[in-house]
Amino acid sequence: MAYLAFRSATDANKKTQQTAILQAERQAELERSKVDAEAFLRAKTIYEDALSQMEKQLGRVQNQASQLSTDLVSEQSTATAMRDQIGQLQAQIRALERTVVALRAQLIAAGMAPVPTSEATGPYLRRRLLGEG
């Protein structure tokens, strides 16, 4: 009987130790889970903040791109209008040059001497008028 009591006490001690070990392991696992959950929440917060900042930055970049696109269209329109105006002015210059040649020819045909060309009276080269010379 003493042996059975000893054996029962030993088995009870083993089970108590095993239960204590299991409880300690569970407690450690629970603590690890808490730490992991806290780390996950911190990482999630950091990620969400970074994502929010990136979305704001993307919005700003899209607004800038839209503004640049609008500015580009405006600049292209202005450049086209200026090219058209330059073409019209060049046509007017050519017409005036033909008129000057015709008037000089008429003066010569009428026996008159035209005014000599000078800085004040021309003839002007187109390069000089356009500021290229």
Short mmCIF file of N, CA, C and O in Angstrom, two decimals:
data_model
loop_
_atom_site.label_atom_id
_atom_site.label_comp_id
_atom_site.label_asym_id
_atom_site.label_seq_id
_atom_site.Cartn_x
_atom_site.Cartn_y
_atom_site.Cartn_z
N MET A 1 0.80 -1.17 0.00
CA MET A 1 0.00 0.00 0.00
C MET A 1 0.86 1.26 0.00
O MET A 1 0.48 2.23 -0.65
N ALA A 2 1.89 1.22 0.78
CA ALA A 2 2.77 2.37 0.81
C ALA A 2 3.34 2.60 -0.58
O ALA A 2 3.51 3.75 -1.00
N TYR A 3 3.61 1.48 -1.25
CA TYR A 3 4.15 1.62 -2.61
C TYR A 3 3.13 2.30 -3.50
O TYR A 3 3.48 3.17 -4.29
N LEU A 4 1.87 1.88 -3.40
CA LEU A 4 0.83 2.48 -4.22
C LEU A 4 0.66 3.96 -3.87
O LEU A 4 0.47 4.80 -4.76
N ALA A 5 0.74 4.28 -2.62
CA ALA A 5 0.62 5.67 -2.22
C ALA A 5 1.80 6.47 -2.77
O ALA A 5 1.65 7.59 -3.25
N PHE A 6 3.01 5.86 -2.67
CA PHE A 6 4.19 6.51 -3.22
C PHE A 6 4.06 6.71 -4.71
O PHE A 6 4.36 7.76 -5.24
N ARG A 7 3.60 5.64 -5.35
CA ARG A 7 3.43 5.69 -6.80
C ARG A 7 2.40 6.73 -7.18
O ARG A 7 2.59 7.50 -8.12
N SER A 8 1.30 6.81 -6.49
CA SER A 8 0.26 7.80 -6.76
C SER A 8 0.78 9.20 -6.53
O SER A 8 0.50 10.12 -7.31
N ALA A 9 1.55 9.37 -5.47
CA ALA A 9 2.11 10.69 -5.18
C ALA A 9 3.09 11.09 -6.26
O ALA A 9 3.13 12.24 -6.71
N THR A 10 3.90 10.15 -6.72
CA THR A 10 4.88 10.43 -7.77
C THR A 10 4.16 10.78 -9.06
O THR A 10 4.53 11.75 -9.75
N ASP A 11 3.14 10.00 -9.41
CA ASP A 11 2.36 10.29 -10.62
C ASP A 11 1.68 11.65 -10.52
O ASP A 11 1.65 12.43 -11.49
N ALA A 12 1.17 11.96 -9.34
CA ALA A 12 0.51 13.25 -9.14
C ALA A 12 1.52 14.38 -9.27
O ALA A 12 1.22 15.43 -9.87
N ASN A 13 2.71 14.16 -8.71
CA ASN A 13 3.76 15.18 -8.84
C ASN A 13 4.15 15.39 -10.31
O ASN A 13 4.34 16.52 -10.76
N LYS A 14 4.27 14.30 -11.06
CA LYS A 14 4.61 14.39 -12.48
C LYS A 14 3.53 15.15 -13.23
O LYS A 14 3.81 16.03 -14.05
N LYS A 15 2.27 14.79 -12.94
CA LYS A 15 1.17 15.45 -13.62
C LYS A 15 1.11 16.93 -13.24
O LYS A 15 0.86 17.79 -14.08
N THR A 16 1.38 17.23 -12.00
CA THR A 16 1.39 18.62 -11.55
C THR A 16 2.51 19.38 -12.26
O THR A 16 2.31 20.50 -12.73
N GLN A 17 3.68 18.74 -12.35
CA GLN A 17 4.80 19.37 -13.04
C GLN A 17 4.48 19.56 -14.52
O GLN A 17 4.76 20.61 -15.09
N GLN A 18 3.90 18.52 -15.14
CA GLN A 18 3.54 18.62 -16.55
C GLN A 18 2.50 19.71 -16.76
O GLN A 18 2.57 20.49 -17.71
N THR A 19 1.53 19.77 -15.85
CA THR A 19 0.50 20.80 -15.94
C THR A 19 1.13 22.18 -15.77
O THR A 19 0.81 23.12 -16.51
N ALA A 20 2.03 22.30 -14.84
CA ALA A 20 2.72 23.58 -14.62
C ALA A 20 3.54 23.97 -15.85
O ALA A 20 3.56 25.13 -16.26
N ILE A 21 4.23 22.97 -16.42
CA ILE A 21 5.03 23.23 -17.62
C ILE A 21 4.11 23.65 -18.77
O ILE A 21 4.40 24.62 -19.49
N LEU A 22 3.00 22.93 -18.97
CA LEU A 22 2.05 23.29 -20.03
C LEU A 22 1.48 24.69 -19.81
O LEU A 22 1.34 25.47 -20.76
N GLN A 23 1.15 24.99 -18.57
CA GLN A 23 0.62 26.31 -18.27
C GLN A 23 1.66 27.39 -18.55
O GLN A 23 1.36 28.45 -19.09
N ALA A 24 2.91 27.12 -18.17
CA ALA A 24 3.98 28.07 -18.43
C ALA A 24 4.18 28.26 -19.94
O ALA A 24 4.37 29.38 -20.42
N GLU A 25 4.12 27.14 -20.69
CA GLU A 25 4.24 27.22 -22.15
C GLU A 25 3.09 28.00 -22.75
O GLU A 25 3.28 28.83 -23.65
N ARG A 26 1.89 27.74 -22.26
CA ARG A 26 0.71 28.47 -22.75
C ARG A 26 0.84 29.96 -22.44
O ARG A 26 0.51 30.81 -23.27
N GLN A 27 1.29 30.25 -21.21
CA GLN A 27 1.46 31.65 -20.81
C GLN A 27 2.51 32.32 -21.69
O GLN A 27 2.33 33.46 -22.14
N ALA A 28 3.61 31.62 -21.97
CA ALA A 28 4.65 32.17 -22.84
C ALA A 28 4.11 32.39 -24.26
O ALA A 28 4.39 33.42 -24.89
N GLU A 29 3.35 31.42 -24.74
CA GLU A 29 2.74 31.55 -26.08
C GLU A 29 1.76 32.73 -26.11
O GLU A 29 1.72 33.48 -27.09
N LEU A 30 0.99 32.88 -25.05
CA LEU A 30 0.06 34.00 -24.95
C LEU A 30 0.82 35.33 -24.97
O LEU A 30 0.43 36.27 -25.66
N GLU A 31 1.92 35.39 -24.24
CA GLU A 31 2.73 36.61 -24.22
C GLU A 31 3.32 36.89 -25.60
O GLU A 31 3.35 38.03 -26.06
N ARG A 32 3.80 35.83 -26.27
CA ARG A 32 4.34 36.00 -27.62
C ARG A 32 3.25 36.49 -28.57
O ARG A 32 3.49 37.35 -29.41
N SER A 33 2.05 35.93 -28.40
CA SER A 33 0.94 36.36 -29.24
C SER A 33 0.61 37.83 -29.01
O SER A 33 0.33 38.58 -29.95
N LYS A 34 0.64 38.26 -27.74
CA LYS A 34 0.37 39.66 -27.43
C LYS A 34 1.42 40.56 -28.07
O LYS A 34 1.12 41.59 -28.66
N VAL A 35 2.69 40.16 -27.94
CA VAL A 35 3.79 40.93 -28.53
C VAL A 35 3.63 40.97 -30.04
O VAL A 35 3.78 42.04 -30.67
N ASP A 36 3.32 39.81 -30.65
CA ASP A 36 3.12 39.77 -32.10
C ASP A 36 1.95 40.65 -32.52
O ASP A 36 2.03 41.36 -33.53
N ALA A 37 0.88 40.61 -31.76
CA ALA A 37 -0.30 41.43 -32.09
C ALA A 37 0.04 42.91 -31.98
O ALA A 37 -0.34 43.71 -32.85
N GLU A 38 0.77 43.30 -30.95
CA GLU A 38 1.18 44.70 -30.80
C GLU A 38 2.10 45.12 -31.93
O GLU A 38 1.96 46.21 -32.49
N ALA A 39 3.04 44.26 -32.28
CA ALA A 39 3.96 44.56 -33.38
C ALA A 39 3.18 44.67 -34.69
O ALA A 39 3.45 45.55 -35.51
N PHE A 40 2.22 43.79 -34.88
CA PHE A 40 1.39 43.84 -36.09
C PHE A 40 0.61 45.15 -36.15
O PHE A 40 0.56 45.80 -37.19
N LEU A 41 0.03 45.55 -35.02
CA LEU A 41 -0.73 46.80 -35.00
C LEU A 41 0.16 48.01 -35.29
O LEU A 41 -0.23 48.92 -36.02
N ARG A 42 1.38 48.01 -34.71
CA ARG A 42 2.31 49.10 -34.99
C ARG A 42 2.68 49.12 -36.48
O ARG A 42 2.69 50.16 -37.11
N ALA A 43 2.99 47.95 -37.02
CA ALA A 43 3.36 47.86 -38.44
C ALA A 43 2.19 48.28 -39.33
O ALA A 43 2.38 48.99 -40.33
N LYS A 44 0.99 47.86 -38.95
CA LYS A 44 -0.20 48.22 -39.73
C LYS A 44 -0.41 49.74 -39.71
O LYS A 44 -0.69 50.34 -40.75
N THR A 45 -0.24 50.36 -38.55
CA THR A 45 -0.39 51.81 -38.43
C THR A 45 0.65 52.53 -39.29
O THR A 45 0.32 53.47 -40.02
N ILE A 46 1.89 52.08 -39.20
CA ILE A 46 2.95 52.68 -40.01
C ILE A 46 2.64 52.53 -41.49
O ILE A 46 2.77 53.47 -42.28
N TYR A 47 2.22 51.34 -41.90
CA TYR A 47 1.90 51.07 -43.30
C TYR A 47 0.75 51.95 -43.77
O TYR A 47 0.80 52.55 -44.84
N GLU A 48 -0.30 52.05 -42.95
CA GLU A 48 -1.46 52.85 -43.34
C GLU A 48 -1.10 54.33 -43.44
O GLU A 48 -1.55 55.03 -44.34
N ASP A 49 -0.27 54.82 -42.52
CA ASP A 49 0.18 56.21 -42.58
C ASP A 49 1.00 56.45 -43.85
O ASP A 49 0.82 57.46 -44.54
N ALA A 50 1.91 55.53 -44.14
CA ALA A 50 2.73 55.66 -45.35
C ALA A 50 1.85 55.63 -46.60
O ALA A 50 2.05 56.41 -47.53
N LEU A 51 0.88 54.75 -46.62
CA LEU A 51 -0.03 54.64 -47.76
C LEU A 51 -0.83 55.93 -47.92
O LEU A 51 -0.98 56.44 -49.04
N SER A 52 -1.30 56.48 -46.82
CA SER A 52 -2.04 57.74 -46.86
C SER A 52 -1.18 58.87 -47.41
O SER A 52 -1.62 59.65 -48.25
N GLN A 53 0.07 58.94 -46.94
CA GLN A 53 0.98 59.98 -47.44
C GLN A 53 1.26 59.79 -48.92
O GLN A 53 1.32 60.76 -49.68
N MET A 54 1.42 58.56 -49.35
CA MET A 54 1.67 58.28 -50.77
C MET A 54 0.46 58.67 -51.61
O MET A 54 0.61 59.20 -52.72
N GLU A 55 -0.74 58.40 -51.12
CA GLU A 55 -1.94 58.77 -51.86
C GLU A 55 -2.05 60.29 -51.98
O GLU A 55 -2.41 60.80 -53.04
N LYS A 56 -1.72 61.01 -50.91
CA LYS A 56 -1.73 62.48 -50.97
C LYS A 56 -0.71 62.97 -51.98
O LYS A 56 -0.98 63.87 -52.77
N GLN A 57 0.48 62.38 -51.93
CA GLN A 57 1.54 62.78 -52.87
C GLN A 57 1.11 62.47 -54.30
O GLN A 57 1.35 63.28 -55.20
N LEU A 58 0.49 61.33 -54.51
CA LEU A 58 0.01 60.98 -55.84
C LEU A 58 -1.02 62.00 -56.33
O LEU A 58 -0.99 62.42 -57.48
N GLY A 59 -1.90 62.41 -55.43
CA GLY A 59 -2.89 63.43 -55.79
C GLY A 59 -2.22 64.73 -56.20
O GLY A 59 -2.62 65.37 -57.18
N ARG A 60 -1.19 65.14 -55.43
CA ARG A 60 -0.46 66.37 -55.78
C ARG A 60 0.22 66.23 -57.14
O ARG A 60 0.18 67.15 -57.96
N VAL A 61 0.84 65.09 -57.38
CA VAL A 61 1.52 64.86 -58.66
C VAL A 61 0.52 64.87 -59.81
O VAL A 61 0.78 65.45 -60.87
N GLN A 62 -0.63 64.25 -59.59
CA GLN A 62 -1.65 64.26 -60.64
C GLN A 62 -2.16 65.67 -60.92
O GLN A 62 -2.38 66.03 -62.08
N ASN A 63 -2.33 66.47 -59.87
CA ASN A 63 -2.75 67.86 -60.06
C ASN A 63 -1.69 68.64 -60.84
O ASN A 63 -2.03 69.42 -61.74
N GLN A 64 -0.43 68.42 -60.49
CA GLN A 64 0.65 69.11 -61.20
C GLN A 64 0.70 68.67 -62.66
O GLN A 64 0.89 69.49 -63.56
N ALA A 65 0.52 67.38 -62.91
CA ALA A 65 0.53 66.88 -64.28
C ALA A 65 -0.63 67.47 -65.07
O ALA A 65 -0.47 67.85 -66.24
N SER A 66 -1.77 67.58 -64.45
CA SER A 66 -2.93 68.18 -65.11
C SER A 66 -2.66 69.65 -65.44
O SER A 66 -2.97 70.11 -66.54
N GLN A 67 -2.08 70.36 -64.48
CA GLN A 67 -1.76 71.78 -64.70
C GLN A 67 -0.72 71.92 -65.82
O GLN A 67 -0.84 72.79 -66.68
N LEU A 68 0.29 71.05 -65.81
CA LEU A 68 1.30 71.09 -66.87
C LEU A 68 0.69 70.81 -68.22
O LEU A 68 1.05 71.43 -69.23
N SER A 69 -0.24 69.87 -68.26
CA SER A 69 -0.91 69.55 -69.52
C SER A 69 -1.70 70.74 -70.02
O SER A 69 -1.66 71.08 -71.20
N THR A 70 -2.41 71.40 -69.10
CA THR A 70 -3.17 72.60 -69.47
C THR A 70 -2.23 73.70 -69.96
O THR A 70 -2.49 74.35 -70.98
N ASP A 71 -1.12 73.89 -69.25
CA ASP A 71 -0.15 74.90 -69.65
C ASP A 71 0.45 74.58 -71.01
O ASP A 71 0.66 75.49 -71.84
N LEU A 72 0.73 73.31 -71.26
CA LEU A 72 1.30 72.90 -72.53
C LEU A 72 0.34 73.20 -73.67
O LEU A 72 0.74 73.73 -74.71
N VAL A 73 -0.93 72.88 -73.48
CA VAL A 73 -1.93 73.16 -74.52
C VAL A 73 -1.99 74.67 -74.79
O VAL A 73 -2.02 75.11 -75.94
N SER A 74 -1.96 75.46 -73.73
CA SER A 74 -1.98 76.91 -73.87
C SER A 74 -0.75 77.41 -74.62
O SER A 74 -0.85 78.24 -75.53
N GLU A 75 0.43 76.89 -74.24
CA GLU A 75 1.66 77.30 -74.91
C GLU A 75 1.66 76.90 -76.38
O GLU A 75 2.11 77.65 -77.24
N GLN A 76 1.15 75.71 -76.67
CA GLN A 76 1.09 75.26 -78.06
C GLN A 76 0.15 76.15 -78.86
O GLN A 76 0.43 76.50 -80.02
N SER A 77 -0.96 76.52 -78.26
CA SER A 77 -1.92 77.40 -78.93
C SER A 77 -1.28 78.76 -79.20
O SER A 77 -1.42 79.32 -80.30
N THR A 78 -0.57 79.30 -78.21
CA THR A 78 0.10 80.59 -78.38
C THR A 78 1.17 80.49 -79.46
O THR A 78 1.29 81.39 -80.30
N ALA A 79 1.94 79.42 -79.45
CA ALA A 79 3.00 79.23 -80.45
C ALA A 79 2.41 79.15 -81.85
O ALA A 79 2.94 79.74 -82.81
N THR A 80 1.29 78.45 -81.98
CA THR A 80 0.63 78.34 -83.29
C THR A 80 0.14 79.71 -83.75
O THR A 80 0.33 80.09 -84.92
N ALA A 81 -0.46 80.47 -82.85
CA ALA A 81 -0.94 81.81 -83.19
C ALA A 81 0.23 82.71 -83.61
O ALA A 81 0.13 83.47 -84.58
N MET A 82 1.36 82.60 -82.90
CA MET A 82 2.53 83.41 -83.24
C MET A 82 3.10 83.01 -84.59
O MET A 82 3.51 83.88 -85.38
N ARG A 83 3.16 81.70 -84.87
CA ARG A 83 3.64 81.25 -86.18
C ARG A 83 2.75 81.79 -87.30
O ARG A 83 3.25 82.24 -88.34
N ASP A 84 1.44 81.75 -87.06
CA ASP A 84 0.51 82.29 -88.06
C ASP A 84 0.75 83.78 -88.26
O ASP A 84 0.77 84.27 -89.39
N GLN A 85 0.94 84.50 -87.15
CA GLN A 85 1.17 85.94 -87.24
C GLN A 85 2.48 86.24 -87.96
O GLN A 85 2.56 87.16 -88.78
N ILE A 86 3.51 85.46 -87.65
CA ILE A 86 4.81 85.64 -88.34
C ILE A 86 4.65 85.40 -89.83
O ILE A 86 5.18 86.16 -90.65
N GLY A 87 3.90 84.37 -90.19
CA GLY A 87 3.66 84.10 -91.61
C GLY A 87 2.94 85.26 -92.29
O GLY A 87 3.29 85.65 -93.42
N GLN A 88 1.96 85.84 -91.60
CA GLN A 88 1.24 86.98 -92.17
C GLN A 88 2.16 88.19 -92.32
O GLN A 88 2.13 88.88 -93.35
N LEU A 89 2.99 88.44 -91.31
CA LEU A 89 3.93 89.56 -91.38
C LEU A 89 4.96 89.36 -92.50
O LEU A 89 5.31 90.31 -93.21
N GLN A 90 5.42 88.13 -92.66
CA GLN A 90 6.38 87.85 -93.74
C GLN A 90 5.73 88.08 -95.10
O GLN A 90 6.36 88.62 -96.01
N ALA A 91 4.46 87.69 -95.23
CA ALA A 91 3.73 87.92 -96.49
C ALA A 91 3.58 89.42 -96.73
O ALA A 91 3.74 89.90 -97.86
N GLN A 92 3.30 90.19 -95.69
CA GLN A 92 3.16 91.65 -95.82
C GLN A 92 4.50 92.27 -96.22
O GLN A 92 4.55 93.19 -97.07
N ILE A 93 5.59 91.77 -95.64
CA ILE A 93 6.92 92.28 -95.98
C ILE A 93 7.22 92.03 -97.45
O ILE A 93 7.71 92.91 -98.17
N ARG A 94 6.92 90.80 -97.90
CA ARG A 94 7.16 90.48 -99.32
C ARG A 94 6.32 91.39 -100.23
O ARG A 94 6.81 91.89 -101.25
N ALA A 95 5.07 91.63 -99.85
CA ALA A 95 4.20 92.51 -100.64
C ALA A 95 4.75 93.93 -100.66
O ALA A 95 4.77 94.60 -101.70
N LEU A 96 5.21 94.42 -99.51
CA LEU A 96 5.79 95.77 -99.45
C LEU A 96 7.07 95.85 -100.27
O LEU A 96 7.33 96.87 -100.94
N GLU A 97 7.90 94.81 -100.22
CA GLU A 97 9.13 94.81 -101.03
C GLU A 97 8.79 94.88 -102.52
O GLU A 97 9.44 95.61 -103.27
N ARG A 98 7.75 94.12 -102.94
CA ARG A 98 7.33 94.18 -104.36
C ARG A 98 6.82 95.58 -104.71
O ARG A 98 7.10 96.10 -105.79
N THR A 99 6.09 96.21 -103.77
CA THR A 99 5.57 97.56 -104.00
C THR A 99 6.72 98.55 -104.15
O THR A 99 6.71 99.40 -105.05
N VAL A 100 7.75 98.45 -103.29
CA VAL A 100 8.90 99.34 -103.37
C VAL A 100 9.61 99.16 -104.70
O VAL A 100 9.99 100.13 -105.37
N VAL A 101 9.81 97.91 -105.12
CA VAL A 101 10.47 97.64 -106.41
C VAL A 101 9.64 98.25 -107.55
O VAL A 101 10.18 98.90 -108.45
N ALA A 102 8.32 98.06 -107.48
CA ALA A 102 7.44 98.60 -108.54
C ALA A 102 7.49 100.12 -108.55
O ALA A 102 7.56 100.76 -109.62
N LEU A 103 7.46 100.76 -107.37
CA LEU A 103 7.51 102.23 -107.30
C LEU A 103 8.85 102.75 -107.81
O LEU A 103 8.90 103.76 -108.52
N ARG A 104 9.94 102.10 -107.47
CA ARG A 104 11.25 102.51 -107.97
C ARG A 104 11.28 102.41 -109.50
O ARG A 104 11.81 103.30 -110.16
N ALA A 105 10.71 101.31 -110.01
CA ALA A 105 10.69 101.13 -111.47
C ALA A 105 9.86 102.24 -112.11
O ALA A 105 10.24 102.78 -113.17
N GLN A 106 8.75 102.62 -111.50
CA GLN A 106 7.92 103.69 -112.05
C GLN A 106 8.65 105.03 -112.02
O GLN A 106 8.56 105.83 -112.96
N LEU A 107 9.38 105.30 -110.93
CA LEU A 107 10.15 106.54 -110.84
C LEU A 107 11.22 106.61 -111.93
O LEU A 107 11.41 107.63 -112.59
N ILE A 108 11.90 105.49 -112.11
CA ILE A 108 12.95 105.44 -113.13
C ILE A 108 12.32 105.60 -114.51
O ILE A 108 12.84 106.35 -115.35
N ALA A 109 11.17 104.94 -114.75
CA ALA A 109 10.49 105.04 -116.04
C ALA A 109 10.01 106.47 -116.28
O ALA A 109 9.96 106.94 -117.43
N ALA A 110 9.70 107.21 -115.24
CA ALA A 110 9.22 108.58 -115.38
C ALA A 110 10.38 109.56 -115.46
O ALA A 110 10.17 110.77 -115.53
N GLY A 111 11.60 109.06 -115.43
CA GLY A 111 12.78 109.89 -115.55
C GLY A 111 13.22 110.51 -114.24
O GLY A 111 13.99 111.47 -114.25
N MET A 112 12.76 110.00 -113.17
CA MET A 112 13.15 110.53 -111.88
C MET A 112 14.12 109.55 -111.20
O MET A 112 14.07 108.35 -111.44
N ALA A 113 14.95 110.10 -110.33
CA ALA A 113 15.90 109.25 -109.61
C ALA A 113 15.28 108.90 -108.25
O ALA A 113 14.89 109.81 -107.52
N PRO A 114 15.20 107.63 -107.93
CA PRO A 114 14.65 107.27 -106.61
C PRO A 114 15.63 107.67 -105.51
O PRO A 114 16.80 107.89 -105.76
N VAL A 115 15.14 107.79 -104.32
CA VAL A 115 15.99 108.10 -103.17
C VAL A 115 16.98 106.95 -103.00
O VAL A 115 16.61 105.78 -103.07
N PRO A 116 18.26 107.31 -102.80
CA PRO A 116 19.22 106.22 -102.61
C PRO A 116 18.90 105.43 -101.35
O PRO A 116 18.39 105.97 -100.39
N THR A 117 19.25 104.16 -101.38
CA THR A 117 18.98 103.32 -100.21
C THR A 117 19.91 103.74 -99.09
O THR A 117 21.05 104.12 -99.31
N SER A 118 19.39 103.71 -97.89
CA SER A 118 20.17 104.05 -96.71
C SER A 118 19.57 103.31 -95.52
O SER A 118 18.56 102.62 -95.64
N GLU A 119 20.17 103.55 -94.38
CA GLU A 119 19.66 102.92 -93.16
C GLU A 119 18.23 103.36 -92.89
O GLU A 119 17.40 102.59 -92.42
N ALA A 120 17.91 104.61 -93.22
CA ALA A 120 16.58 105.14 -92.93
C ALA A 120 15.54 104.71 -93.96
O ALA A 120 14.35 104.61 -93.64
N THR A 121 15.97 104.52 -95.22
CA THR A 121 14.98 104.24 -96.26
C THR A 121 14.96 102.80 -96.74
O THR A 121 14.07 102.42 -97.50
N GLY A 122 15.90 102.00 -96.38
CA GLY A 122 15.91 100.61 -96.81
C GLY A 122 16.77 100.45 -98.02
O GLY A 122 17.54 101.33 -98.33
N PRO A 123 16.76 99.41 -98.78
CA PRO A 123 15.89 98.25 -98.55
C PRO A 123 16.38 97.44 -97.36
O PRO A 123 17.55 97.39 -97.09
N TYR A 124 15.46 96.88 -96.70
CA TYR A 124 15.77 96.08 -95.53
C TYR A 124 15.75 94.61 -95.90
O TYR A 124 14.89 94.16 -96.64
N LEU A 125 16.71 93.92 -95.36
CA LEU A 125 16.71 92.48 -95.55
C LEU A 125 15.80 91.85 -94.50
O LEU A 125 15.73 92.32 -93.37
N ARG A 126 15.13 90.83 -94.88
CA ARG A 126 14.21 90.18 -93.92
C ARG A 126 14.94 89.70 -92.68
O ARG A 126 14.44 89.77 -91.59
N ARG A 127 16.16 89.25 -92.83
CA ARG A 127 16.92 88.76 -91.67
C ARG A 127 17.09 89.88 -90.65
O ARG A 127 16.99 89.66 -89.45
N ARG A 128 17.34 91.07 -91.13
CA ARG A 128 17.55 92.18 -90.21
C ARG A 128 16.24 92.56 -89.52
O ARG A 128 16.23 92.89 -88.35
N LEU A 129 15.14 92.52 -90.22
CA LEU A 129 13.85 92.86 -89.63
C LEU A 129 13.46 91.88 -88.56
O LEU A 129 12.84 92.25 -87.57
N LEU A 130 13.81 90.64 -88.71
CA LEU A 130 13.42 89.62 -87.77
C LEU A 130 14.41 89.51 -86.61
O LEU A 130 14.24 88.68 -85.74
N GLY A 131 15.44 90.38 -86.62
CA GLY A 131 16.39 90.37 -85.52
C GLY A 131 17.39 89.23 -85.61
O GLY A 131 17.99 88.86 -84.62
N GLU A 132 17.56 88.66 -86.77
CA GLU A 132 18.47 87.54 -86.93
C GLU A 132 19.86 88.00 -87.36
O GLU A 132 20.79 87.21 -87.32
N GLY A 133 20.00 89.21 -87.87
CA GLY A 133 21.27 89.64 -88.45
C GLY A 133 22.06 90.52 -87.61
O GLY A 133 22.21 90.74 -86.53
#
